[in-house]
Every structure is written in structure tokens, then in C-alpha cells.
Short mmCIF file of N, CA and C in Angstrom, two decimals:
data_model
loop_
_atom_site.label_atom_id
_atom_site.label_comp_id
_atom_site.label_asym_id
_atom_site.label_seq_id
_atom_site.Cartn_x
_atom_site.Cartn_y
_atom_site.Cartn_z
N MET T 1 -10.61 -3.59 31.41
CA MET T 1 -11.80 -2.78 31.42
C MET T 1 -12.71 -3.25 30.30
N HIS T 2 -13.64 -4.10 30.61
CA HIS T 2 -14.57 -4.67 29.64
C HIS T 2 -15.98 -4.27 30.01
N GLN T 3 -16.20 -2.98 30.08
CA GLN T 3 -17.52 -2.50 30.48
C GLN T 3 -18.54 -2.79 29.38
N SER T 4 -19.74 -3.06 29.82
CA SER T 4 -20.81 -3.34 28.89
C SER T 4 -21.67 -2.10 28.75
N SER T 5 -22.03 -1.81 27.53
CA SER T 5 -22.93 -0.69 27.27
C SER T 5 -24.36 -1.20 27.42
N PRO T 6 -25.15 -0.54 28.27
CA PRO T 6 -26.51 -1.02 28.50
C PRO T 6 -27.35 -1.07 27.23
N ALA T 7 -27.13 -0.12 26.34
CA ALA T 7 -27.96 -0.05 25.13
C ALA T 7 -27.68 -1.21 24.19
N SER T 8 -26.43 -1.61 24.06
CA SER T 8 -26.10 -2.65 23.09
C SER T 8 -25.89 -4.02 23.71
N GLY T 9 -25.61 -4.07 25.00
CA GLY T 9 -25.33 -5.33 25.65
C GLY T 9 -23.94 -5.86 25.32
N LEU T 10 -23.14 -5.08 24.60
CA LEU T 10 -21.79 -5.49 24.21
C LEU T 10 -20.76 -4.80 25.09
N THR T 11 -19.65 -5.47 25.32
CA THR T 11 -18.55 -4.86 26.05
C THR T 11 -17.83 -3.88 25.12
N ASP T 12 -17.01 -3.01 25.71
CA ASP T 12 -16.20 -2.09 24.92
C ASP T 12 -15.33 -2.87 23.93
N GLU T 13 -14.74 -3.96 24.41
CA GLU T 13 -13.87 -4.77 23.56
C GLU T 13 -14.65 -5.35 22.38
N GLN T 14 -15.85 -5.82 22.60
CA GLN T 14 -16.66 -6.39 21.52
C GLN T 14 -17.05 -5.31 20.51
N ARG T 15 -17.38 -4.12 20.98
CA ARG T 15 -17.73 -3.03 20.05
C ARG T 15 -16.53 -2.62 19.21
N ILE T 16 -15.34 -2.54 19.82
CA ILE T 16 -14.13 -2.19 19.07
C ILE T 16 -13.81 -3.29 18.07
N GLU T 17 -13.94 -4.53 18.49
CA GLU T 17 -13.67 -5.65 17.58
C GLU T 17 -14.61 -5.60 16.38
N SER T 18 -15.87 -5.33 16.61
CA SER T 18 -16.83 -5.23 15.52
C SER T 18 -16.48 -4.07 14.59
N ALA T 19 -16.14 -2.94 15.17
CA ALA T 19 -15.76 -1.77 14.36
C ALA T 19 -14.50 -2.07 13.56
N ALA T 20 -13.54 -2.77 14.17
CA ALA T 20 -12.29 -3.11 13.48
C ALA T 20 -12.55 -4.03 12.28
N ARG T 21 -13.45 -5.00 12.46
CA ARG T 21 -13.79 -5.88 11.33
C ARG T 21 -14.38 -5.07 10.18
N GLY T 22 -15.27 -4.16 10.52
CA GLY T 22 -15.86 -3.30 9.49
C GLY T 22 -14.82 -2.41 8.82
N LEU T 23 -13.90 -1.89 9.62
CA LEU T 23 -12.83 -1.04 9.09
C LEU T 23 -11.96 -1.84 8.12
N LEU T 24 -11.54 -3.02 8.53
CA LEU T 24 -10.69 -3.84 7.68
C LEU T 24 -11.38 -4.21 6.37
N ALA T 25 -12.64 -4.57 6.45
CA ALA T 25 -13.40 -4.89 5.23
C ALA T 25 -13.50 -3.66 4.33
N GLY T 26 -13.78 -2.51 4.94
CA GLY T 26 -13.90 -1.27 4.17
C GLY T 26 -12.58 -0.87 3.52
N ILE T 27 -11.48 -1.00 4.25
CA ILE T 27 -10.17 -0.67 3.69
C ILE T 27 -9.86 -1.60 2.52
N GLY T 28 -10.16 -2.88 2.68
CA GLY T 28 -9.93 -3.84 1.61
C GLY T 28 -10.73 -3.51 0.35
N ARG T 29 -12.00 -3.21 0.54
CA ARG T 29 -12.85 -2.86 -0.62
C ARG T 29 -12.38 -1.57 -1.28
N LEU T 30 -12.02 -0.57 -0.47
CA LEU T 30 -11.53 0.70 -1.02
C LEU T 30 -10.24 0.48 -1.80
N ALA T 31 -9.33 -0.32 -1.24
CA ALA T 31 -8.06 -0.59 -1.93
C ALA T 31 -8.30 -1.29 -3.26
N GLN T 32 -9.20 -2.27 -3.29
CA GLN T 32 -9.51 -2.98 -4.54
C GLN T 32 -10.11 -2.03 -5.57
N THR T 33 -11.04 -1.21 -5.12
CA THR T 33 -11.70 -0.28 -6.04
C THR T 33 -10.71 0.74 -6.59
N LEU T 34 -9.89 1.31 -5.71
CA LEU T 34 -8.91 2.29 -6.17
C LEU T 34 -7.90 1.65 -7.11
N PHE T 35 -7.46 0.43 -6.80
CA PHE T 35 -6.51 -0.24 -7.67
C PHE T 35 -7.10 -0.44 -9.06
N ARG T 36 -8.35 -0.87 -9.13
CA ARG T 36 -9.01 -1.05 -10.44
C ARG T 36 -9.08 0.27 -11.20
N THR T 37 -9.42 1.36 -10.52
CA THR T 37 -9.55 2.64 -11.21
C THR T 37 -8.20 3.20 -11.63
N GLY T 38 -7.11 2.73 -10.98
CA GLY T 38 -5.78 3.19 -11.36
C GLY T 38 -5.35 2.67 -12.71
N GLU T 39 -5.98 1.59 -13.17
CA GLU T 39 -5.69 0.99 -14.48
C GLU T 39 -4.19 0.89 -14.72
N PHE T 40 -3.48 0.28 -13.78
CA PHE T 40 -2.03 0.16 -13.87
C PHE T 40 -1.60 -0.84 -14.93
N GLY T 41 -2.45 -1.81 -15.24
CA GLY T 41 -2.04 -2.87 -16.15
C GLY T 41 -1.04 -3.80 -15.49
N LEU T 42 -1.10 -3.88 -14.16
CA LEU T 42 -0.20 -4.70 -13.37
C LEU T 42 -1.00 -5.58 -12.43
N THR T 43 -0.34 -6.60 -11.91
CA THR T 43 -0.94 -7.35 -10.81
C THR T 43 -0.77 -6.52 -9.54
N ARG T 44 -1.51 -6.89 -8.50
CA ARG T 44 -1.35 -6.19 -7.22
C ARG T 44 0.06 -6.37 -6.69
N SER T 45 0.66 -7.55 -6.89
CA SER T 45 2.03 -7.79 -6.44
C SER T 45 3.01 -6.88 -7.16
N GLN T 46 2.84 -6.74 -8.46
CA GLN T 46 3.73 -5.86 -9.22
C GLN T 46 3.59 -4.41 -8.76
N ALA T 47 2.36 -3.97 -8.56
CA ALA T 47 2.13 -2.60 -8.10
C ALA T 47 2.72 -2.38 -6.70
N ALA T 48 2.62 -3.39 -5.84
CA ALA T 48 3.17 -3.28 -4.48
C ALA T 48 4.69 -3.13 -4.52
N VAL T 49 5.34 -3.86 -5.40
CA VAL T 49 6.80 -3.75 -5.51
C VAL T 49 7.19 -2.39 -6.07
N LEU T 50 6.50 -1.92 -7.10
CA LEU T 50 6.81 -0.58 -7.62
C LEU T 50 6.61 0.47 -6.55
N ASP T 51 5.52 0.35 -5.82
CA ASP T 51 5.25 1.30 -4.74
C ASP T 51 6.37 1.30 -3.71
N ALA T 52 6.88 0.12 -3.38
CA ALA T 52 7.96 0.00 -2.39
C ALA T 52 9.27 0.61 -2.89
N LEU T 53 9.43 0.69 -4.20
CA LEU T 53 10.65 1.25 -4.78
C LEU T 53 10.56 2.76 -5.02
N GLU T 54 9.39 3.32 -4.78
CA GLU T 54 9.18 4.73 -5.14
C GLU T 54 10.15 5.68 -4.45
N ASP T 55 10.38 5.50 -3.16
CA ASP T 55 11.20 6.48 -2.44
C ASP T 55 12.70 6.21 -2.52
N ARG T 56 13.09 4.94 -2.80
CA ARG T 56 14.51 4.63 -2.91
C ARG T 56 14.70 3.20 -3.41
N PRO T 57 15.87 2.92 -3.96
CA PRO T 57 16.17 1.53 -4.33
C PRO T 57 16.21 0.68 -3.06
N ARG T 58 15.87 -0.59 -3.20
CA ARG T 58 15.87 -1.51 -2.06
C ARG T 58 16.46 -2.86 -2.48
N ARG T 59 17.04 -3.50 -1.49
CA ARG T 59 17.49 -4.87 -1.69
C ARG T 59 16.27 -5.77 -1.80
N VAL T 60 16.45 -6.90 -2.44
CA VAL T 60 15.35 -7.84 -2.61
C VAL T 60 14.83 -8.29 -1.25
N THR T 61 15.74 -8.52 -0.30
CA THR T 61 15.30 -8.93 1.04
C THR T 61 14.45 -7.85 1.70
N ALA T 62 14.82 -6.59 1.52
CA ALA T 62 14.04 -5.48 2.09
C ALA T 62 12.68 -5.37 1.40
N LEU T 63 12.64 -5.61 0.09
CA LEU T 63 11.36 -5.59 -0.64
C LEU T 63 10.43 -6.69 -0.13
N ALA T 64 10.99 -7.84 0.13
CA ALA T 64 10.19 -8.95 0.64
C ALA T 64 9.58 -8.56 1.99
N ALA T 65 10.39 -7.99 2.86
CA ALA T 65 9.90 -7.58 4.18
C ALA T 65 8.86 -6.46 4.05
N TYR T 66 9.11 -5.50 3.18
CA TYR T 66 8.22 -4.35 3.02
C TYR T 66 6.86 -4.75 2.46
N THR T 67 6.87 -5.65 1.48
CA THR T 67 5.62 -6.03 0.80
C THR T 67 4.92 -7.22 1.45
N GLY T 68 5.64 -7.95 2.30
CA GLY T 68 5.07 -9.14 2.92
C GLY T 68 5.08 -10.35 2.01
N MET T 69 5.79 -10.26 0.90
CA MET T 69 5.89 -11.38 -0.03
C MET T 69 7.13 -12.21 0.31
N ALA T 70 7.11 -13.45 -0.10
CA ALA T 70 8.30 -14.29 0.05
C ALA T 70 9.37 -13.81 -0.93
N GLN T 71 10.62 -13.96 -0.55
CA GLN T 71 11.71 -13.47 -1.38
C GLN T 71 11.69 -14.07 -2.80
N PRO T 72 11.44 -15.39 -2.96
CA PRO T 72 11.38 -15.92 -4.33
C PRO T 72 10.27 -15.25 -5.17
N ARG T 73 9.14 -14.94 -4.52
CA ARG T 73 8.04 -14.26 -5.23
C ARG T 73 8.47 -12.87 -5.67
N VAL T 74 9.17 -12.14 -4.79
CA VAL T 74 9.65 -10.80 -5.14
C VAL T 74 10.60 -10.89 -6.33
N THR T 75 11.45 -11.89 -6.35
CA THR T 75 12.39 -12.06 -7.46
C THR T 75 11.64 -12.26 -8.78
N VAL T 76 10.61 -13.08 -8.77
CA VAL T 76 9.80 -13.32 -9.98
C VAL T 76 9.10 -12.03 -10.41
N VAL T 77 8.51 -11.32 -9.45
CA VAL T 77 7.81 -10.07 -9.76
C VAL T 77 8.80 -9.05 -10.33
N LEU T 78 9.97 -8.94 -9.71
CA LEU T 78 10.98 -7.99 -10.22
C LEU T 78 11.40 -8.34 -11.65
N GLN T 79 11.53 -9.62 -11.93
CA GLN T 79 11.90 -10.03 -13.28
C GLN T 79 10.85 -9.56 -14.28
N SER T 80 9.58 -9.73 -13.95
CA SER T 80 8.52 -9.30 -14.87
C SER T 80 8.50 -7.78 -15.02
N LEU T 81 8.76 -7.05 -13.93
CA LEU T 81 8.81 -5.59 -14.01
C LEU T 81 10.01 -5.12 -14.82
N GLU T 82 11.12 -5.81 -14.66
CA GLU T 82 12.32 -5.48 -15.42
C GLU T 82 12.10 -5.71 -16.91
N GLU T 83 11.44 -6.81 -17.26
CA GLU T 83 11.15 -7.12 -18.67
C GLU T 83 10.28 -6.04 -19.30
N ARG T 84 9.44 -5.41 -18.50
CA ARG T 84 8.57 -4.34 -19.00
C ARG T 84 9.22 -2.96 -18.91
N GLY T 85 10.44 -2.89 -18.39
CA GLY T 85 11.17 -1.63 -18.30
C GLY T 85 10.70 -0.74 -17.15
N LEU T 86 10.03 -1.33 -16.15
CA LEU T 86 9.48 -0.53 -15.05
C LEU T 86 10.37 -0.53 -13.82
N ALA T 87 11.28 -1.49 -13.73
CA ALA T 87 12.21 -1.59 -12.61
C ALA T 87 13.53 -2.13 -13.15
N SER T 88 14.58 -1.90 -12.39
CA SER T 88 15.89 -2.44 -12.76
C SER T 88 16.47 -3.15 -11.55
N ARG T 89 17.34 -4.12 -11.83
CA ARG T 89 18.04 -4.84 -10.76
C ARG T 89 19.53 -4.75 -11.04
N GLU T 90 20.28 -4.62 -9.95
CA GLU T 90 21.73 -4.51 -10.10
C GLU T 90 22.42 -5.19 -8.92
N ARG T 91 23.45 -5.93 -9.22
CA ARG T 91 24.26 -6.54 -8.15
C ARG T 91 25.16 -5.46 -7.60
N ARG T 92 25.30 -5.46 -6.28
CA ARG T 92 26.10 -4.44 -5.60
C ARG T 92 27.38 -5.03 -5.05
N ALA T 93 28.49 -4.41 -5.37
CA ALA T 93 29.78 -4.82 -4.78
C ALA T 93 29.86 -4.25 -3.38
N PRO T 94 30.59 -4.77 -2.46
CA PRO T 94 31.52 -5.88 -2.63
C PRO T 94 30.85 -7.25 -2.54
N ASP T 95 29.64 -7.32 -2.02
CA ASP T 95 28.96 -8.61 -1.90
C ASP T 95 28.09 -8.80 -3.13
N ARG T 96 28.55 -9.60 -4.07
CA ARG T 96 27.86 -9.77 -5.35
C ARG T 96 26.53 -10.52 -5.20
N ARG T 97 26.28 -11.08 -4.02
CA ARG T 97 25.00 -11.75 -3.80
C ARG T 97 23.88 -10.74 -3.59
N VAL T 98 24.23 -9.53 -3.22
CA VAL T 98 23.23 -8.51 -2.93
C VAL T 98 22.69 -7.92 -4.23
N VAL T 99 21.38 -8.01 -4.38
CA VAL T 99 20.72 -7.44 -5.55
C VAL T 99 19.87 -6.28 -5.08
N GLU T 100 20.07 -5.14 -5.72
CA GLU T 100 19.29 -3.95 -5.37
C GLU T 100 18.39 -3.62 -6.56
N ALA T 101 17.13 -3.34 -6.26
CA ALA T 101 16.16 -3.00 -7.30
C ALA T 101 15.84 -1.53 -7.22
N ALA T 102 15.54 -0.94 -8.36
CA ALA T 102 15.20 0.48 -8.41
C ALA T 102 14.06 0.68 -9.41
N LEU T 103 13.34 1.75 -9.21
CA LEU T 103 12.27 2.15 -10.11
C LEU T 103 12.89 2.87 -11.30
N THR T 104 12.45 2.54 -12.50
CA THR T 104 12.92 3.25 -13.69
C THR T 104 12.02 4.47 -13.91
N PRO T 105 12.43 5.40 -14.78
CA PRO T 105 11.54 6.53 -15.09
C PRO T 105 10.18 6.06 -15.63
N ALA T 106 10.16 4.99 -16.42
CA ALA T 106 8.88 4.48 -16.93
C ALA T 106 8.02 3.94 -15.78
N GLY T 107 8.65 3.29 -14.82
CA GLY T 107 7.92 2.79 -13.65
C GLY T 107 7.34 3.92 -12.83
N ARG T 108 8.12 4.98 -12.65
CA ARG T 108 7.65 6.15 -11.89
C ARG T 108 6.46 6.80 -12.60
N THR T 109 6.56 6.93 -13.92
CA THR T 109 5.47 7.53 -14.69
C THR T 109 4.20 6.69 -14.58
N LEU T 110 4.35 5.37 -14.68
CA LEU T 110 3.19 4.48 -14.56
C LEU T 110 2.52 4.65 -13.19
N LEU T 111 3.32 4.69 -12.12
CA LEU T 111 2.76 4.89 -10.78
C LEU T 111 2.04 6.23 -10.67
N GLU T 112 2.69 7.28 -11.14
CA GLU T 112 2.09 8.62 -11.03
C GLU T 112 0.80 8.72 -11.83
N ASP T 113 0.78 8.18 -13.03
CA ASP T 113 -0.43 8.23 -13.86
C ASP T 113 -1.56 7.43 -13.21
N GLY T 114 -1.24 6.24 -12.72
CA GLY T 114 -2.25 5.42 -12.06
C GLY T 114 -2.80 6.10 -10.82
N ARG T 115 -1.93 6.71 -10.04
CA ARG T 115 -2.39 7.40 -8.83
C ARG T 115 -3.25 8.61 -9.17
N ARG T 116 -2.93 9.28 -10.26
CA ARG T 116 -3.79 10.41 -10.71
C ARG T 116 -5.18 9.90 -11.06
N ARG T 117 -5.25 8.76 -11.76
CA ARG T 117 -6.55 8.19 -12.10
C ARG T 117 -7.30 7.77 -10.84
N MET T 118 -6.58 7.21 -9.87
CA MET T 118 -7.21 6.82 -8.61
C MET T 118 -7.78 8.05 -7.89
N ALA T 119 -6.99 9.11 -7.80
CA ALA T 119 -7.43 10.32 -7.12
C ALA T 119 -8.63 10.93 -7.83
N ALA T 120 -8.60 10.94 -9.16
CA ALA T 120 -9.72 11.49 -9.93
C ALA T 120 -11.00 10.68 -9.69
N ALA T 121 -10.87 9.35 -9.65
CA ALA T 121 -12.04 8.51 -9.40
C ALA T 121 -12.58 8.74 -8.00
N LEU T 122 -11.69 8.87 -7.03
CA LEU T 122 -12.11 9.14 -5.66
C LEU T 122 -12.84 10.47 -5.59
N LEU T 123 -12.30 11.48 -6.24
CA LEU T 123 -12.94 12.80 -6.25
C LEU T 123 -14.32 12.75 -6.91
N ARG T 124 -14.43 12.04 -8.04
CA ARG T 124 -15.73 11.91 -8.70
C ARG T 124 -16.73 11.23 -7.77
N GLY T 125 -16.30 10.18 -7.10
CA GLY T 125 -17.18 9.48 -6.18
C GLY T 125 -17.61 10.37 -5.03
N LEU T 126 -16.69 11.14 -4.49
CA LEU T 126 -17.02 12.03 -3.38
C LEU T 126 -17.90 13.19 -3.83
N ASP T 127 -17.64 13.70 -5.02
CA ASP T 127 -18.46 14.81 -5.54
C ASP T 127 -19.92 14.42 -5.69
N ALA T 128 -20.14 13.12 -5.87
CA ALA T 128 -21.51 12.64 -6.05
C ALA T 128 -22.31 12.65 -4.76
N GLY T 129 -21.64 12.70 -3.60
CA GLY T 129 -22.44 12.63 -2.38
C GLY T 129 -21.83 13.23 -1.14
N VAL T 130 -20.70 13.93 -1.27
CA VAL T 130 -20.04 14.51 -0.11
C VAL T 130 -19.86 16.00 -0.34
N GLU T 131 -20.27 16.77 0.65
CA GLU T 131 -20.22 18.23 0.50
C GLU T 131 -18.80 18.77 0.43
N ASP T 132 -17.91 18.34 1.32
CA ASP T 132 -16.53 18.83 1.36
C ASP T 132 -15.57 17.65 1.17
N SER T 133 -15.26 17.36 -0.09
CA SER T 133 -14.44 16.19 -0.44
C SER T 133 -13.08 16.23 0.22
N GLU T 134 -12.42 17.39 0.17
CA GLU T 134 -11.08 17.49 0.73
C GLU T 134 -11.10 17.20 2.23
N ARG T 135 -12.10 17.72 2.91
CA ARG T 135 -12.20 17.49 4.35
C ARG T 135 -12.48 16.02 4.66
N ALA T 136 -13.32 15.38 3.87
CA ALA T 136 -13.64 13.96 4.08
C ALA T 136 -12.39 13.10 3.91
N VAL T 137 -11.62 13.35 2.85
CA VAL T 137 -10.40 12.57 2.61
C VAL T 137 -9.38 12.87 3.71
N GLY T 138 -9.26 14.13 4.10
CA GLY T 138 -8.33 14.49 5.17
C GLY T 138 -8.69 13.83 6.49
N ALA T 139 -9.97 13.78 6.81
CA ALA T 139 -10.42 13.14 8.05
C ALA T 139 -10.12 11.64 8.02
N ALA T 140 -10.33 11.00 6.86
CA ALA T 140 -10.03 9.57 6.73
C ALA T 140 -8.53 9.34 6.88
N ARG T 141 -7.73 10.17 6.24
CA ARG T 141 -6.27 10.05 6.36
C ARG T 141 -5.84 10.22 7.81
N ASP T 142 -6.37 11.22 8.50
CA ASP T 142 -6.00 11.48 9.89
C ASP T 142 -6.40 10.30 10.79
N ALA T 143 -7.59 9.75 10.55
CA ALA T 143 -8.04 8.61 11.34
C ALA T 143 -7.13 7.41 11.13
N LEU T 144 -6.75 7.14 9.88
CA LEU T 144 -5.85 6.03 9.60
C LEU T 144 -4.47 6.26 10.22
N THR T 145 -4.00 7.50 10.17
CA THR T 145 -2.71 7.82 10.78
C THR T 145 -2.74 7.56 12.28
N THR T 146 -3.82 7.95 12.93
CA THR T 146 -3.98 7.69 14.36
C THR T 146 -3.93 6.20 14.65
N LEU T 147 -4.66 5.41 13.86
CA LEU T 147 -4.67 3.96 14.05
C LEU T 147 -3.29 3.35 13.78
N LEU T 148 -2.63 3.80 12.72
CA LEU T 148 -1.29 3.28 12.41
C LEU T 148 -0.30 3.61 13.52
N ASN T 149 -0.33 4.83 14.01
CA ASN T 149 0.57 5.23 15.09
C ASN T 149 0.34 4.38 16.33
N ALA T 150 -0.92 4.11 16.64
CA ALA T 150 -1.23 3.28 17.80
C ALA T 150 -0.71 1.86 17.61
N MET T 151 -0.89 1.33 16.40
CA MET T 151 -0.42 -0.04 16.12
C MET T 151 1.10 -0.11 16.12
N GLU T 152 1.74 0.89 15.55
CA GLU T 152 3.21 0.89 15.50
C GLU T 152 3.81 0.99 16.89
N SER T 153 3.19 1.79 17.76
CA SER T 153 3.73 1.89 19.12
C SER T 153 3.48 0.59 19.89
N GLU T 154 2.42 -0.12 19.54
CA GLU T 154 2.08 -1.40 20.18
C GLU T 154 3.08 -2.48 19.79
N THR T 155 3.55 -2.44 18.53
CA THR T 155 4.44 -3.50 18.02
C THR T 155 5.91 -3.17 18.19
N SER T 156 6.24 -1.95 18.64
CA SER T 156 7.67 -1.63 18.80
C SER T 156 8.14 -1.79 20.21
#
């Protein structure tokens, strides 16, 4: 179904593709801006690994899959996080090759503080030009959830 809209001369597929490009660019810019305002003092890779460890410890292989990084890169990032006391690594028996990483209390605090700064910056930005900030953020979250659910059902 590639119907063309008389007003734009574009097919439905072309309009969705154009909207998707704009969405991806907007998500990227928002992510960069929020990351900067979080003032984590980390690289994006380090923050991604800490974020992946937030809900539970993970094996290095699972971290690589979750973050989209190569396993050797995850190992290097984990080493730097461990040196800063933000994550820990431990070999798990019975297979001593398995390394599991976990978030330390200092890592959790750093994430929480950075996210608070991000949320505060977002609220300040919305207060400057949006009447109902909570509703705007909720609508954006709901729209992203709808898109994610559609994509996940497509790939499963």
C-alpha cells in the first residue's frame, strides 16, 4: 500500500521514511544534550555500561550484546570503571572464564545524580516553552514505547 497523498505528492512510505529520519535525528540530539547536562564525567561508552548494570549484574558477553559494543571494548570500559570504583568484576565458578560485572554503590550514586541533573535540565527547558511539562514528557514516552513495541514485534 504505497498511496500517494495529493497534497504532498509523496507516498505513505516516503512520508513515514522522512518522519523516521527526523525522529532519529531528534532522538540523537536529545540524547547528546541530556548526556551533557548529566555531567557524568564519563564517556558515553562508560555511561552505557553503567546503565546496563543498573538492574542486575551481567556477564561481559551480555554487556556487549546489550550495549552493542564489541566484547574487547566492554572489557576495556569495565576496567576503567573498576579503577574508578564505579563497577566491579568477578569470576564466577564453576566456569572461571565467566566474568560477571556489577554496579558498585558509587556507580549507582553517579548514575542517579546524573539522571537527576538530566531531568532537572529537561524540566527547565520545558518550563521555558511548554504549558504542561509532565504531559509533554509522558506523551513522548508513550510515543517511543509504541514505536519500540512495534519494532520489537517486527524483529521477534
